Amino acid sequence: SYELTQPPSVSVSPGQTATITCSGSKLGDKYACWYQQRPGQSPVLVIYHDTERPSGIPDRFSGSNSGNTATLTISGTQAMDEADYYCQAWDSRAGVFGGGTKLTVL
Amino acid sequence: QAQLVQSGAEVKKPGASVKVSCKASGYSFSSYGITWVRQAPGQGLEWMGWISGYNGNTNSAQKLQGRVTMTTDTTTTTVYMALRSLRSDDTAVYYCARWAVDRDALDIWGQGTMVTVSS
């Protein structure tokens, strides 16, 4: 079965750039999306179709996807961005989530 | 605005069944599918399956096939997820989420339903 791999944790200082990766076989041939989940809350879509932001998502969130790796970048990271982030893709009509990355804003 | 509202928390014994509802409003129900996702305590998200709001076609995760059933009631724009033969490792928060085909993503999420399986 298809698997997506994320680092368990990433730390960043306020105002700096956070980068979260998601790896999977030929992931660049699929569309990747990203969800933010704050503690005790439902996930929120922050990036779809590799690079697109839903309305209401700040432009400090951006994405890319090429080869075997999709990347979520948060520029000018704020304390409110501290959360778990999950990548997701579709394989053979089934959804697949990465294991999640805990972003800590120190 | 579009929203999904789920039924309340459940406590079940091992071997029992549970049925969680997800009421959709604020959008054209038949134009979107609904995906079910669960999250065990302290763990990540697990995709369970989806159902079409248009024709009720379904696809479920291989590990759950035979135990999970997803249905729709178009008159009340409600989606149901039933899981039988419950085990302790089915204890989780269960989410429904709207599947936007044009985005290949889950763009609206319900508030989650806690299902606890305990003897």
PDB file of C-alpha atoms in Angstrom:
ATOM      1  CA  SER A   1       0.000   0.000   0.000  1.00  0.00           C
ATOM      2  CA  TYR A   2       1.065   3.575  -0.626  1.00  0.00           C
ATOM      3  CA  GLU A   3       2.830   5.391   2.206  1.00  0.00           C
ATOM      4  CA  LEU A   4       3.628   9.027   2.974  1.00  0.00           C
ATOM      5  CA  THR A   5       6.448   9.837   5.386  1.00  0.00           C
ATOM      6  CA  GLN A   6       6.774  13.053   7.423  1.00  0.00           C
ATOM      7  CA  PRO A   7       9.281  14.069  10.101  1.00  0.00           C
ATOM      8  CA  PRO A   8       7.682  13.703  13.548  1.00  0.00           C
ATOM      9  CA  SER A   9       8.645  17.193  14.625  1.00  0.00           C
ATOM     10  CA  VAL A  10       9.967  20.513  13.351  1.00  0.00           C
ATOM     11  CA  SER A  11      10.972  23.503  15.438  1.00  0.00           C
ATOM     12  CA  VAL A  12      11.174  27.117  14.301  1.00  0.00           C
ATOM     13  CA  SER A  13      11.716  30.518  15.885  1.00  0.00           C
ATOM     14  CA  PRO A  14       8.995  33.160  15.527  1.00  0.00           C
ATOM     15  CA  GLY A  15       9.378  35.098  12.296  1.00  0.00           C
ATOM     16  CA  GLN A  16      11.523  32.436  10.669  1.00  0.00           C
ATOM     17  CA  THR A  17      10.617  29.982   7.896  1.00  0.00           C
ATOM     18  CA  ALA A  18       9.341  26.511   8.724  1.00  0.00           C
ATOM     19  CA  THR A  19       9.662  23.698   6.184  1.00  0.00           C
ATOM     20  CA  ILE A  20       7.760  20.424   6.519  1.00  0.00           C
ATOM     21  CA  THR A  21       8.378  17.608   4.056  1.00  0.00           C
ATOM     22  CA  CYS A  22       6.240  14.690   2.921  1.00  0.00           C
ATOM     23  CA  SER A  23       7.832  11.813   1.007  1.00  0.00           C
ATOM     24  CA  GLY A  24       6.231   9.121  -1.107  1.00  0.00           C
ATOM     25  CA  SER A  25       7.006   7.134  -4.226  1.00  0.00           C
ATOM     26  CA  LYS A  26       6.504   9.379  -7.267  1.00  0.00           C
ATOM     27  CA  LEU A  27       4.470  11.763  -5.114  1.00  0.00           C
ATOM     28  CA  GLY A  28       5.112  14.501  -7.675  1.00  0.00           C
ATOM     29  CA  ASP A  29       2.874  12.584 -10.107  1.00  0.00           C
ATOM     30  CA  LYS A  30      -0.049  13.002  -7.717  1.00  0.00           C
ATOM     31  CA  TYR A  31      -1.694  16.029  -6.113  1.00  0.00           C
ATOM     32  CA  ALA A  32      -0.694  16.690  -2.500  1.00  0.00           C
ATOM     33  CA  CYS A  33      -2.615  18.659   0.082  1.00  0.00           C
ATOM     34  CA  TRP A  34      -1.897  19.776   3.628  1.00  0.00           C
ATOM     35  CA  TYR A  35      -4.000  20.082   6.768  1.00  0.00           C
ATOM     36  CA  GLN A  36      -3.367  21.979   9.969  1.00  0.00           C
ATOM     37  CA  GLN A  37      -4.723  20.571  13.220  1.00  0.00           C
ATOM     38  CA  ARG A  38      -4.525  22.568  16.416  1.00  0.00           C
ATOM     39  CA  PRO A  39      -4.961  20.681  19.730  1.00  0.00           C
ATOM     40  CA  GLY A  40      -8.548  19.645  20.342  1.00  0.00           C
ATOM     41  CA  GLN A  41      -9.740  20.934  16.966  1.00  0.00           C
ATOM     42  CA  SER A  42     -10.732  19.435  13.632  1.00  0.00           C
ATOM     43  CA  PRO A  43      -8.201  19.577  10.783  1.00  0.00           C
ATOM     44  CA  VAL A  44      -8.249  22.578   8.436  1.00  0.00           C
ATOM     45  CA  LEU A  45      -7.201  22.478   4.778  1.00  0.00           C
ATOM     46  CA  VAL A  46      -4.301  24.896   4.191  1.00  0.00           C
ATOM     47  CA  ILE A  47      -2.934  23.774   0.784  1.00  0.00           C
ATOM     48  CA  TYR A  48      -4.528  21.785  -2.053  1.00  0.00           C
ATOM     49  CA  HIS A  49      -3.349  20.853  -5.547  1.00  0.00           C
ATOM     50  CA  ASP A  50       0.254  21.121  -4.326  1.00  0.00           C
ATOM     51  CA  THR A  51       0.341  24.923  -4.235  1.00  0.00           C
ATOM     52  CA  GLU A  52      -3.167  26.385  -3.913  1.00  0.00           C
ATOM     53  CA  ARG A  53      -4.468  28.112  -0.783  1.00  0.00           C
ATOM     54  CA  PRO A  54      -8.175  28.053   0.162  1.00  0.00           C
ATOM     55  CA  SER A  55      -9.705  31.425   0.872  1.00  0.00           C
ATOM     56  CA  GLY A  56      -8.925  32.614   4.377  1.00  0.00           C
ATOM     57  CA  ILE A  57      -5.546  30.881   4.587  1.00  0.00           C
ATOM     58  CA  PRO A  58      -2.726  33.434   5.042  1.00  0.00           C
ATOM     59  CA  ASP A  59      -0.278  33.817   2.174  1.00  0.00           C
ATOM     60  CA  ARG A  60       2.599  32.878   4.462  1.00  0.00           C
ATOM     61  CA  PHE A  61       1.538  29.271   3.763  1.00  0.00           C
ATOM     62  CA  SER A  62       2.862  27.860   0.488  1.00  0.00           C
ATOM     63  CA  GLY A  63       3.452  24.445  -1.019  1.00  0.00           C
ATOM     64  CA  SER A  64       5.397  22.604  -3.676  1.00  0.00           C
ATOM     65  CA  ASN A  65       5.554  19.053  -4.991  1.00  0.00           C
ATOM     66  CA  SER A  66       8.168  17.439  -7.202  1.00  0.00           C
ATOM     67  CA  GLY A  67       9.807  14.063  -7.561  1.00  0.00           C
ATOM     68  CA  ASN A  68       9.157  12.098  -4.396  1.00  0.00           C
ATOM     69  CA  THR A  69       8.652  15.041  -2.029  1.00  0.00           C
ATOM     70  CA  ALA A  70       5.939  17.559  -1.272  1.00  0.00           C
ATOM     71  CA  THR A  71       6.845  20.518   0.922  1.00  0.00           C
ATOM     72  CA  LEU A  72       4.816  22.875   3.081  1.00  0.00           C
ATOM     73  CA  THR A  73       6.541  26.174   3.793  1.00  0.00           C
ATOM     74  CA  ILE A  74       5.412  28.669   6.399  1.00  0.00           C
ATOM     75  CA  SER A  75       7.138  32.028   6.041  1.00  0.00           C
ATOM     76  CA  GLY A  76       7.282  34.458   8.943  1.00  0.00           C
ATOM     77  CA  THR A  77       6.007  31.768  11.307  1.00  0.00           C
ATOM     78  CA  GLN A  78       3.741  32.976  14.096  1.00  0.00           C
ATOM     79  CA  ALA A  79       2.920  31.453  17.469  1.00  0.00           C
ATOM     80  CA  MET A  80      -0.578  30.651  16.185  1.00  0.00           C
ATOM     81  CA  ASP A  81       0.951  28.342  13.552  1.00  0.00           C
ATOM     82  CA  GLU A  82       2.021  25.885  16.246  1.00  0.00           C
ATOM     83  CA  ALA A  83       0.032  22.763  15.376  1.00  0.00           C
ATOM     84  CA  ASP A  84       0.195  19.321  13.807  1.00  0.00           C
ATOM     85  CA  TYR A  85       0.428  19.247  10.023  1.00  0.00           C
ATOM     86  CA  TYR A  86      -0.608  16.336   7.824  1.00  0.00           C
ATOM     87  CA  CYS A  87       0.029  15.766   4.139  1.00  0.00           C
ATOM     88  CA  GLN A  88      -2.455  13.753   2.123  1.00  0.00           C
ATOM     89  CA  ALA A  89      -2.666  12.288  -1.375  1.00  0.00           C
ATOM     90  CA  TRP A  90      -4.889   9.881  -3.281  1.00  0.00           C
ATOM     91  CA  ASP A  91      -3.746   6.483  -4.524  1.00  0.00           C
ATOM     92  CA  SER A  92      -6.036   4.134  -6.428  1.00  0.00           C
ATOM     93  CA  ARG A  93      -9.132   6.042  -5.251  1.00  0.00           C
ATOM     94  CA  ALA A  94      -8.096   5.724  -1.607  1.00  0.00           C
ATOM     95  CA  GLY A  95      -6.864   8.531   0.588  1.00  0.00           C
ATOM     96  CA  VAL A  96      -3.487   8.320   2.274  1.00  0.00           C
ATOM     97  CA  PHE A  97      -2.272  10.538   5.116  1.00  0.00           C
ATOM     98  CA  GLY A  98       1.249  11.134   6.266  1.00  0.00           C
ATOM     99  CA  GLY A  99       1.992  10.408   9.904  1.00  0.00           C
ATOM    100  CA  GLY A 100       1.898  14.087  10.829  1.00  0.00           C
ATOM    101  CA  THR A 101       4.487  16.649  11.903  1.00  0.00           C
ATOM    102  CA  LYS A 102       4.296  18.594  15.143  1.00  0.00           C
ATOM    103  CA  LEU A 103       5.425  22.170  14.487  1.00  0.00           C
ATOM    104  CA  THR A 104       6.781  23.909  17.565  1.00  0.00           C
ATOM    105  CA  VAL A 105       7.296  27.669  17.507  1.00  0.00           C
ATOM    106  CA  LEU A 106       9.974  28.357  20.099  1.00  0.00           C
TER     107      LEU A 106
ATOM    108  CA  GLN B   1     -22.063  28.617   4.871  1.00  0.00           C
ATOM    109  CA  ALA B   2     -21.229  24.997   4.256  1.00  0.00           C
ATOM    110  CA  GLN B   3     -20.980  22.916   7.397  1.00  0.00           C
ATOM    111  CA  LEU B   4     -21.025  19.344   8.663  1.00  0.00           C
ATOM    112  CA  VAL B   5     -22.518  18.557  12.071  1.00  0.00           C
ATOM    113  CA  GLN B   6     -21.891  15.153  13.616  1.00  0.00           C
ATOM    114  CA  SER B   7     -23.736  13.141  16.238  1.00  0.00           C
ATOM    115  CA  GLY B   8     -22.593  12.949  19.832  1.00  0.00           C
ATOM    116  CA  ALA B   9     -20.100  10.783  21.662  1.00  0.00           C
ATOM    117  CA  GLU B  10     -20.664   7.048  21.998  1.00  0.00           C
ATOM    118  CA  VAL B  11     -19.465   4.400  24.445  1.00  0.00           C
ATOM    119  CA  LYS B  12     -19.684   0.799  23.229  1.00  0.00           C
ATOM    120  CA  LYS B  13     -18.616  -2.616  24.418  1.00  0.00           C
ATOM    121  CA  PRO B  14     -16.271  -4.814  22.376  1.00  0.00           C
ATOM    122  CA  GLY B  15     -18.148  -6.703  19.696  1.00  0.00           C
ATOM    123  CA  ALA B  16     -20.921  -4.096  19.449  1.00  0.00           C
ATOM    124  CA  SER B  17     -21.687  -1.749  16.551  1.00  0.00           C
ATOM    125  CA  VAL B  18     -21.789   2.041  16.316  1.00  0.00           C
ATOM    126  CA  LYS B  19     -23.446   4.380  13.828  1.00  0.00           C
ATOM    127  CA  VAL B  20     -22.254   7.970  13.499  1.00  0.00           C
ATOM    128  CA  SER B  21     -24.202  10.590  11.559  1.00  0.00           C
ATOM    129  CA  CYS B  22     -22.978  13.639   9.654  1.00  0.00           C
ATOM    130  CA  LYS B  23     -25.555  16.276   8.689  1.00  0.00           C
ATOM    131  CA  ALA B  24     -24.540  18.430   5.714  1.00  0.00           C
ATOM    132  CA  SER B  25     -25.928  21.909   5.063  1.00  0.00           C
ATOM    133  CA  GLY B  26     -25.156  25.068   3.119  1.00  0.00           C
ATOM    134  CA  TYR B  27     -24.112  23.412  -0.156  1.00  0.00           C
ATOM    135  CA  SER B  28     -25.374  21.144  -2.921  1.00  0.00           C
ATOM    136  CA  PHE B  29     -25.239  17.729  -1.266  1.00  0.00           C
ATOM    137  CA  SER B  30     -25.155  15.753  -4.510  1.00  0.00           C
ATOM    138  CA  SER B  31     -22.171  17.704  -5.855  1.00  0.00           C
ATOM    139  CA  TYR B  32     -19.708  16.437  -3.247  1.00  0.00           C
ATOM    140  CA  GLY B  33     -18.636  13.238  -1.584  1.00  0.00           C
ATOM    141  CA  ILE B  34     -18.101  12.656   2.120  1.00  0.00           C
ATOM    142  CA  THR B  35     -14.970  11.039   3.500  1.00  0.00           C
ATOM    143  CA  TRP B  36     -14.630   9.479   6.938  1.00  0.00           C
ATOM    144  CA  VAL B  37     -11.361   9.889   8.841  1.00  0.00           C
ATOM    145  CA  ARG B  38     -10.523   8.666  12.327  1.00  0.00           C
ATOM    146  CA  GLN B  39      -7.885   9.603  14.850  1.00  0.00           C
ATOM    147  CA  ALA B  40      -6.958   7.378  17.767  1.00  0.00           C
ATOM    148  CA  PRO B  41      -5.892   9.174  20.976  1.00  0.00           C
ATOM    149  CA  GLY B  42      -2.522  10.842  20.455  1.00  0.00           C
ATOM    150  CA  GLN B  43      -2.207   9.405  16.945  1.00  0.00           C
ATOM    151  CA  GLY B  44      -2.417  10.628  13.370  1.00  0.00           C
ATOM    152  CA  LEU B  45      -5.241  10.737  10.857  1.00  0.00           C
ATOM    153  CA  GLU B  46      -6.460   7.515   9.232  1.00  0.00           C
ATOM    154  CA  TRP B  47      -8.552   7.531   6.037  1.00  0.00           C
ATOM    155  CA  MET B  48     -11.514   5.178   6.385  1.00  0.00           C
ATOM    156  CA  GLY B  49     -13.471   5.590   3.168  1.00  0.00           C
ATOM    157  CA  TRP B  50     -15.729   7.852   1.139  1.00  0.00           C
ATOM    158  CA  ILE B  51     -19.237   7.924  -0.235  1.00  0.00           C
ATOM    159  CA  SER B  52     -20.594   9.854  -3.186  1.00  0.00           C
ATOM    160  CA  GLY B  53     -23.347  12.324  -2.417  1.00  0.00           C
ATOM    161  CA  TYR B  54     -24.537  11.882  -5.998  1.00  0.00           C
ATOM    162  CA  ASN B  55     -25.115   8.147  -6.328  1.00  0.00           C
ATOM    163  CA  GLY B  56     -24.034   6.564  -3.022  1.00  0.00           C
ATOM    164  CA  ASN B  57     -21.023   4.776  -4.482  1.00  0.00           C
ATOM    165  CA  THR B  58     -18.474   3.922  -1.799  1.00  0.00           C
ATOM    166  CA  ASN B  59     -14.854   2.937  -1.369  1.00  0.00           C
ATOM    167  CA  SER B  60     -13.399   1.908   1.973  1.00  0.00           C
ATOM    168  CA  ALA B  61      -9.926   1.246   3.319  1.00  0.00           C
ATOM    169  CA  GLN B  62      -8.842  -2.335   2.844  1.00  0.00           C
ATOM    170  CA  LYS B  63      -8.262  -2.921   6.557  1.00  0.00           C
ATOM    171  CA  LEU B  64     -11.865  -1.946   7.347  1.00  0.00           C
ATOM    172  CA  GLN B  65     -13.624  -3.710   4.496  1.00  0.00           C
ATOM    173  CA  GLY B  66     -16.303  -6.013   5.857  1.00  0.00           C
ATOM    174  CA  ARG B  67     -16.721  -3.977   9.056  1.00  0.00           C
ATOM    175  CA  VAL B  68     -17.593  -0.476   7.819  1.00  0.00           C
ATOM    176  CA  THR B  69     -20.730   0.633   5.983  1.00  0.00           C
ATOM    177  CA  MET B  70     -21.366   4.145   4.677  1.00  0.00           C
ATOM    178  CA  THR B  71     -24.808   5.298   3.576  1.00  0.00           C
ATOM    179  CA  THR B  72     -26.564   8.521   2.625  1.00  0.00           C
ATOM    180  CA  ASP B  73     -30.056   9.907   3.124  1.00  0.00           C
ATOM    181  CA  THR B  74     -30.491  12.512   0.405  1.00  0.00           C
ATOM    182  CA  THR B  75     -33.824  13.695   1.816  1.00  0.00           C
ATOM    183  CA  THR B  76     -32.137  14.846   5.020  1.00  0.00           C
ATOM    184  CA  THR B  77     -28.653  15.395   3.495  1.00  0.00           C
ATOM    185  CA  THR B  78     -27.202  13.148   6.158  1.00  0.00           C
ATOM    186  CA  VAL B  79     -24.388  10.631   5.806  1.00  0.00           C
ATOM    187  CA  TYR B  80     -23.974   7.673   8.132  1.00  0.00           C
ATOM    188  CA  MET B  81     -20.953   5.552   9.009  1.00  0.00           C
ATOM    189  CA  ALA B  82     -21.546   2.248  10.766  1.00  0.00           C
ATOM    190  CA  LEU B  83     -18.691   0.188  12.204  1.00  0.00           C
ATOM    191  CA  ARG B  84     -19.361  -3.281  13.586  1.00  0.00           C
ATOM    192  CA  SER B  85     -17.462  -5.866  15.606  1.00  0.00           C
ATOM    193  CA  LEU B  86     -15.859  -3.040  17.570  1.00  0.00           C
ATOM    194  CA  ARG B  87     -12.484  -3.583  19.216  1.00  0.00           C
ATOM    195  CA  SER B  88     -10.585  -1.494  21.729  1.00  0.00           C
ATOM    196  CA  ASP B  89      -8.327  -0.159  18.963  1.00  0.00           C
ATOM    197  CA  ASP B  90     -11.390   1.359  17.273  1.00  0.00           C
ATOM    198  CA  THR B  91     -11.447   3.918  20.094  1.00  0.00           C
ATOM    199  CA  ALA B  92     -10.950   7.212  18.278  1.00  0.00           C
ATOM    200  CA  VAL B  93     -12.422  10.516  17.199  1.00  0.00           C
ATOM    201  CA  TYR B  94     -14.320   9.963  13.964  1.00  0.00           C
ATOM    202  CA  TYR B  95     -14.540  12.861  11.520  1.00  0.00           C
ATOM    203  CA  CYS B  96     -16.604  13.334   8.404  1.00  0.00           C
ATOM    204  CA  ALA B  97     -15.193  15.699   5.806  1.00  0.00           C
ATOM    205  CA  ARG B  98     -16.473  17.040   2.496  1.00  0.00           C
ATOM    206  CA  TRP B  99     -14.476  15.761  -0.449  1.00  0.00           C
ATOM    207  CA  ALA B 100     -14.101  18.492  -3.051  1.00  0.00           C
ATOM    208  CA  VAL B 101     -13.296  16.648  -6.288  1.00  0.00           C
ATOM    209  CA  ASP B 102     -12.166  19.847  -7.987  1.00  0.00           C
ATOM    210  CA  ARG B 103      -9.589  20.287  -5.230  1.00  0.00           C
ATOM    211  CA  ASP B 104      -8.740  16.625  -4.569  1.00  0.00           C
ATOM    212  CA  ALA B 105      -8.957  17.605  -0.911  1.00  0.00           C
ATOM    213  CA  LEU B 106     -11.152  17.594   2.173  1.00  0.00           C
ATOM    214  CA  ASP B 107     -12.243  21.197   2.462  1.00  0.00           C
ATOM    215  CA  ILE B 108     -14.902  21.145   5.198  1.00  0.00           C
ATOM    216  CA  TRP B 109     -14.689  19.012   8.356  1.00  0.00           C
ATOM    217  CA  GLY B 110     -17.195  18.038  10.988  1.00  0.00           C
ATOM    218  CA  GLN B 111     -16.511  18.638  14.672  1.00  0.00           C
ATOM    219  CA  GLY B 112     -15.678  14.988  15.320  1.00  0.00           C
ATOM    220  CA  THR B 113     -17.395  12.222  17.276  1.00  0.00           C
ATOM    221  CA  MET B 114     -15.593  10.393  20.074  1.00  0.00           C
ATOM    222  CA  VAL B 115     -16.247   6.653  20.045  1.00  0.00           C
ATOM    223  CA  THR B 116     -14.943   4.752  23.056  1.00  0.00           C
ATOM    224  CA  VAL B 117     -14.833   0.971  23.019  1.00  0.00           C
ATOM    225  CA  SER B 118     -14.450  -0.443  26.502  1.00  0.00           C
ATOM    226  CA  SER B 119     -15.705  -3.372  28.510  1.00  0.00           C
TER     227      SER B 119
END
